[in-house]
Coordinates of C-alpha atoms in Angstrom, one line a residue:
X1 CA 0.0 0.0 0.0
X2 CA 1.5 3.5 -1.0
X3 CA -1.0 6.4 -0.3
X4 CA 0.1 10.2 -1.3
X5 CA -2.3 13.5 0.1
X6 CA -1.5 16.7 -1.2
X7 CA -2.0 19.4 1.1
X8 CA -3.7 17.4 3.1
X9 CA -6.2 16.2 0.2
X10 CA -6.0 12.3 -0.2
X11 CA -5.0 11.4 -3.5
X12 CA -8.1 9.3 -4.8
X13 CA -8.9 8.2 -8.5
X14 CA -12.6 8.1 -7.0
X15 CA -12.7 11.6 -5.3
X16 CA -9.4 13.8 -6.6
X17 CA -9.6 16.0 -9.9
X18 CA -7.8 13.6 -12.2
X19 CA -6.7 14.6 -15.6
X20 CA -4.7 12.8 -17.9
X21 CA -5.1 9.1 -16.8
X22 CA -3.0 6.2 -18.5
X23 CA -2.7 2.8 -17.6
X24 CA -1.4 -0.4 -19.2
X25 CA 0.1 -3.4 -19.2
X26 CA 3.6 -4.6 -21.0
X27 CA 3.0 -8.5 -21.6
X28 CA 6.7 -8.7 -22.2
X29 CA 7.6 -8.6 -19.1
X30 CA 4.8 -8.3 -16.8
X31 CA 5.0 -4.6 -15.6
X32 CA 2.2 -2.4 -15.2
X33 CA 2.2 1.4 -15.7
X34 CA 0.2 4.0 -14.7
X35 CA -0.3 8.1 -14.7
X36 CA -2.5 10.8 -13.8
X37 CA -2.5 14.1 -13.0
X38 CA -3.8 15.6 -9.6
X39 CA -5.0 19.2 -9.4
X40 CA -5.3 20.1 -5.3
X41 CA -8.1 23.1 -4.0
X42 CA -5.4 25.2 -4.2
X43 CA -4.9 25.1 -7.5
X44 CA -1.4 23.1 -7.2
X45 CA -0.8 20.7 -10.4
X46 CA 1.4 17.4 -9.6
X47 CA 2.3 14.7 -11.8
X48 CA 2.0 10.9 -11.2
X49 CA 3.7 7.8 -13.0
X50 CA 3.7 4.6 -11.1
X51 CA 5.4 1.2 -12.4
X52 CA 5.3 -1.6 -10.8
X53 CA 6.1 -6.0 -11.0
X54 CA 6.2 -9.4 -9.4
X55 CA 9.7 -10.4 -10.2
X56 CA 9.6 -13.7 -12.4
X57 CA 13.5 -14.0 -11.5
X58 CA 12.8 -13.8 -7.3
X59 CA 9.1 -15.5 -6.4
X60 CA 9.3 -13.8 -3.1
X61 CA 9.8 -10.4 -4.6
X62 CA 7.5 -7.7 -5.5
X63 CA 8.5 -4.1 -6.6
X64 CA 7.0 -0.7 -7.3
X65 CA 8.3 2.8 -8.5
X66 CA 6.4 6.0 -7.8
X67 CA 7.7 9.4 -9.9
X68 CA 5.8 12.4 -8.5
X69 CA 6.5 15.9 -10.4
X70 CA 5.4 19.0 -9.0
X71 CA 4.2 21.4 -11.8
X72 CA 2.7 24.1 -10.2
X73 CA 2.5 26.0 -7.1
X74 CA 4.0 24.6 -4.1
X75 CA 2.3 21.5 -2.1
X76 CA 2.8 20.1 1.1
X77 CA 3.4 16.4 -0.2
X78 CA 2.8 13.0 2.1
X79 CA 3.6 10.1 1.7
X80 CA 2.4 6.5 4.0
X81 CA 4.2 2.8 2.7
X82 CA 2.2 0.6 4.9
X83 CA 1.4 -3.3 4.6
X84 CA -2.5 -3.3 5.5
X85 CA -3.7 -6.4 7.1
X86 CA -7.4 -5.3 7.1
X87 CA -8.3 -7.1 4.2
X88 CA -11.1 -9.8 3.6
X89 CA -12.6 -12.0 0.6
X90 CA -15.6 -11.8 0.0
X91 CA -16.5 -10.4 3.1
X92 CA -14.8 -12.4 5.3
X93 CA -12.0 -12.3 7.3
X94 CA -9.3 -14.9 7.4
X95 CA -6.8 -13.8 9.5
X96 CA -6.7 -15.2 13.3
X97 CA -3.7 -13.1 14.2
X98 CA -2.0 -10.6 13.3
X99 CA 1.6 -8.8 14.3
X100 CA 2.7 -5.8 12.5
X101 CA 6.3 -4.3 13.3
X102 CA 8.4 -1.4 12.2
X103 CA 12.1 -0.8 11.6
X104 CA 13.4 2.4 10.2
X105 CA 12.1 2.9 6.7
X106 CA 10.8 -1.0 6.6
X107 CA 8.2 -2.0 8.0
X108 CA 6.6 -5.8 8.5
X109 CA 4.1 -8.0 9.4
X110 CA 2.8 -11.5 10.1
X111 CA 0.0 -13.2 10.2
X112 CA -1.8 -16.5 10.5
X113 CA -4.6 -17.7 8.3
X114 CA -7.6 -19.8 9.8
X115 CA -6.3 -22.3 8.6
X116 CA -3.2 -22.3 10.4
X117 CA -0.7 -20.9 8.2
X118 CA 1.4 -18.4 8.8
X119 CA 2.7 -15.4 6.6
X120 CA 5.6 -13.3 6.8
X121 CA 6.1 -9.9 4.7
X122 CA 8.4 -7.1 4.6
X123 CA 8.2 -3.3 2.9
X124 CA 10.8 -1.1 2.6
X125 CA 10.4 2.6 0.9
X126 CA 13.7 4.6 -0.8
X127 CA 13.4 8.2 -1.5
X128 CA 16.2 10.4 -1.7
X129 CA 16.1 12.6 1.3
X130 CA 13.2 12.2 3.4
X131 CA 12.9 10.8 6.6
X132 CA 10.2 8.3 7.5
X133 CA 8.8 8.1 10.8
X134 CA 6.0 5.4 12.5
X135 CA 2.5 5.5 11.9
X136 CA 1.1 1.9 12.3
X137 CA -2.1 0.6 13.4
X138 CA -3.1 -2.6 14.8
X139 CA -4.4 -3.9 11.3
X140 CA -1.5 -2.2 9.8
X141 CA 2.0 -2.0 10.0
X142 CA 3.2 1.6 8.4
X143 CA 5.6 4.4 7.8
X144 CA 5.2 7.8 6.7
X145 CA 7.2 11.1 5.8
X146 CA 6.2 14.8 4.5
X147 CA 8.0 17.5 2.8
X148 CA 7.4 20.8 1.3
X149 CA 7.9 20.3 -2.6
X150 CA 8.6 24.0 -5.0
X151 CA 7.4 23.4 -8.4
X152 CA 9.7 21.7 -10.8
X153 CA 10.7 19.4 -8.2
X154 CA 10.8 15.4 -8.9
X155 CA 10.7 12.8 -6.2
X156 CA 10.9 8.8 -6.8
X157 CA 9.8 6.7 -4.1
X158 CA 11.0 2.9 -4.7
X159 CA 9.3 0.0 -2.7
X160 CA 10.6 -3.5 -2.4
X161 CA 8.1 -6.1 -1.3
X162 CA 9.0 -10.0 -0.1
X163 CA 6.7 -12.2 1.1
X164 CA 6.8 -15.9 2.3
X165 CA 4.6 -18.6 4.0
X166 CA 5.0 -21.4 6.4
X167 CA 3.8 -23.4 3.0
X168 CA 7.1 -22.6 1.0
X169 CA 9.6 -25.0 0.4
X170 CA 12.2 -23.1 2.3
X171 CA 12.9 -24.5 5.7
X172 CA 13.9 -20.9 7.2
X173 CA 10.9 -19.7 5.1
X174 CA 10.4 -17.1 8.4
X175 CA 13.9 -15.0 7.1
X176 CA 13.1 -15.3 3.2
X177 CA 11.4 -12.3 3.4
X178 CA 14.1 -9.9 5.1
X179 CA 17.2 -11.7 3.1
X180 CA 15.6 -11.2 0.2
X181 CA 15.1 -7.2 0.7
X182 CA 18.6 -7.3 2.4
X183 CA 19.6 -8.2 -1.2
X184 CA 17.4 -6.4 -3.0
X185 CA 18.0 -3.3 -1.0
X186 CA 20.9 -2.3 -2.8
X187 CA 20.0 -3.0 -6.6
X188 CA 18.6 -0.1 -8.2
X189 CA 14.6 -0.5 -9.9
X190 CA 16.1 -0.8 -13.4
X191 CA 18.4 -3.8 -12.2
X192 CA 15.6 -5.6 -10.7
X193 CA 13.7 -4.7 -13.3
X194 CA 16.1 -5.9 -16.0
X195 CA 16.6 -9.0 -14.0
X196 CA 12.7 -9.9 -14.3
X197 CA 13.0 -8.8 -17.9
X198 CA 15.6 -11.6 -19.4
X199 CA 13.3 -14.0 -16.9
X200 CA 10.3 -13.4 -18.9
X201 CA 12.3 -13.0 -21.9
X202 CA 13.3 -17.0 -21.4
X203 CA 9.3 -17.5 -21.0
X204 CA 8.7 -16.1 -24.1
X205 CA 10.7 -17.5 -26.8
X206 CA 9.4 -21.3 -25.5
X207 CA 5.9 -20.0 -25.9
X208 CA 5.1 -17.1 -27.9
X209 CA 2.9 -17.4 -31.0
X210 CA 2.9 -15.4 -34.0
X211 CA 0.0 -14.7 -36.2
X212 CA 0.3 -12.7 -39.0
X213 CA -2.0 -10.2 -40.4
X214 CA -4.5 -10.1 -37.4
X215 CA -2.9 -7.1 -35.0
X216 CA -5.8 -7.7 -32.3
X217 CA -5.9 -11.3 -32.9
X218 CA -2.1 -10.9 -31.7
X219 CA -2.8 -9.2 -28.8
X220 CA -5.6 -12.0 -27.9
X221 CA -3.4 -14.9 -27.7
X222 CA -0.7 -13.5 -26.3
X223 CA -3.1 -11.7 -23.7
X224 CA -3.8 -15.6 -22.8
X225 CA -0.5 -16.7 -23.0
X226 CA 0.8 -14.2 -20.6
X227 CA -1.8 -15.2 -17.5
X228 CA -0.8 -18.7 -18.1
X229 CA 2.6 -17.9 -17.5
X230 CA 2.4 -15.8 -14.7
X231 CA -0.1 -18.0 -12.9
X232 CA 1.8 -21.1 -13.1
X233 CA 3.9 -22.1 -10.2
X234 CA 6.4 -24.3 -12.3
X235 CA 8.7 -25.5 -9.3
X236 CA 5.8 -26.7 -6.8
X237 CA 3.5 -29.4 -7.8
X238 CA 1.3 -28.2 -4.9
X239 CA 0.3 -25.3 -6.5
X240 CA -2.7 -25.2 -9.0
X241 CA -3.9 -22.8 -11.3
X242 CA -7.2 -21.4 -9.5
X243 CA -10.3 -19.6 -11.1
X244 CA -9.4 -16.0 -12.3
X245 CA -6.0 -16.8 -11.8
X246 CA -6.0 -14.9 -8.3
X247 CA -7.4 -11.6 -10.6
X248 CA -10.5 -12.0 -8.7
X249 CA -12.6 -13.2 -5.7
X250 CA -15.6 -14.5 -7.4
X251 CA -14.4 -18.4 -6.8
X252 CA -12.7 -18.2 -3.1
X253 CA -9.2 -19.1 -5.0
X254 CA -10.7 -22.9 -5.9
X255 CA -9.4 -24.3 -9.0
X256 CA -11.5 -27.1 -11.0
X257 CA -10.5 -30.2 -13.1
X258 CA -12.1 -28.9 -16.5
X259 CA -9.9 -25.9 -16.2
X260 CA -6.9 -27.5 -16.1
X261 CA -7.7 -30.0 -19.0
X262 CA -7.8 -27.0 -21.2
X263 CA -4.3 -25.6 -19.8
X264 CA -2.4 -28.7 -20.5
X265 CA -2.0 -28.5 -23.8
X266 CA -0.1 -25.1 -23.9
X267 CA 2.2 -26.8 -20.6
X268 CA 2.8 -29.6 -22.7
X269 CA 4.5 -28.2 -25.6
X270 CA 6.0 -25.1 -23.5

């Protein structure tokens, strides 16, 4: 979760003065991008561009970049980078505890599902200098920082993710998360990025299908092609495919027989 307020306004696609919105999604290497522009009550004009991925190259990982431009007028700019535990499907709630922590600019938390596992994940925010101070709740573990930003000014915010369960392979599956943003704490976004790249890159050229003449009919298979790929869990046996592919809520993450006849073919001969 990465929430901005300008002037004390909450940015919200639903509420906030939006202009200029953009979003898509590059199938080449599964990184979505998005942009908007925010215009405050006091007339202030500020730039977003967001891009962010699940790293094909690190399963645990997860990372996101956030540019915000300032174009006119001065704004008092906020920022919170929390992990939000407060989250249900379909209503209900599956979490029977929950422990969020903070350290610095990271921030953590754990919890354990009813049906007794457990889940471990770790945040932490880069932005050259700001200073990020506490501001968790009991659903949520959180940091947050402010500064004064003159027009013309450019910030990026870069957040790292990891997560891991008591389900994972891993026997010390309770560190993976905190080794993994130890390592990743260093790499810049275009090196992680470029990392996931020439992972997807390998996914492509033992799958991809050409069609010629048919531009949308393209786009259409490799539209498919691409939520196979990034749904399939090729390393653990244990792990199916489910209904929507985890895009949605509408089948409780249950996965049927009939479904998976119709995926084997493109597993097969991939």
């Amino acid at each position: 979760l990465l929430e901005f307020s300008l002037d004390g306004e909450r940015v919200d696609l639903l509420h906030s003065r939006i202009s200029n919105y953009h979003r898509y999604l590059d199938m080449k290497d599964g990184t979505l991008y998005r942009s908007f522009t925010v215009e405050t009550e006091n007339g202030a004009l500020v730039d977003f561009s967001f891009r962010r991925f699940a790293s094909m190259a690190q399963k645990h990982l997860f990372v996101q970049q956030a540019e915000v431009r300032v174009r006119e007028k001065p704004v008092q700019l906020k920022v919170r980078s929390a992990i939000d535990a407060d989250v249900t499907t379909n209503g209900r709630r599956h979490f029977t505890r929950i422990f969020p922590c903070v350290s610095k600019n990271r921030t953590q938390m754990e919890v354990t599902t009813d049906l007794g596992f457990e889940v471990s994940m770790q945040s932490e925010i880069q932005a050259d200098g700001w200073d990020w101070q506490e501001n968790s709740s009991p659903m949520a573990s959180a940091v947050c920082g402010e500064n004064l930003l003159q027009p013309g000014t450019v910030v990026t915010f870069t957040k790292k993710s990891a997560v891991a369960t008591s389900r994972d392979k891993e026997e010390d599956w309770q560190w993976c998360p905190g080794n993994v943003l130890d390592e990743a704490s260093n790499r810049s976004f275009e090196e992680l990025l470029e990392e996931n790249r020439t992972a997807w890159q390998k996914k492509w050229e033992n799958s991809d299908i050409q069609i010629e003449g048919d531009p949308e009919l393209q786009k259409g298979i490799r539209f498919s092609m691409y939520h196979l790929l990034r749904s399939n869990m090729e390393d653990d046996c244990r792990v199916q495919i489910c209904a929507k592919g985890f895009a949605g809520e509408a089948y409780y993450g249950r996965y049927f027989w009939d479904s998976e006849i119709y995926m084997l073919p493109f597993f097969l001969y991939t």
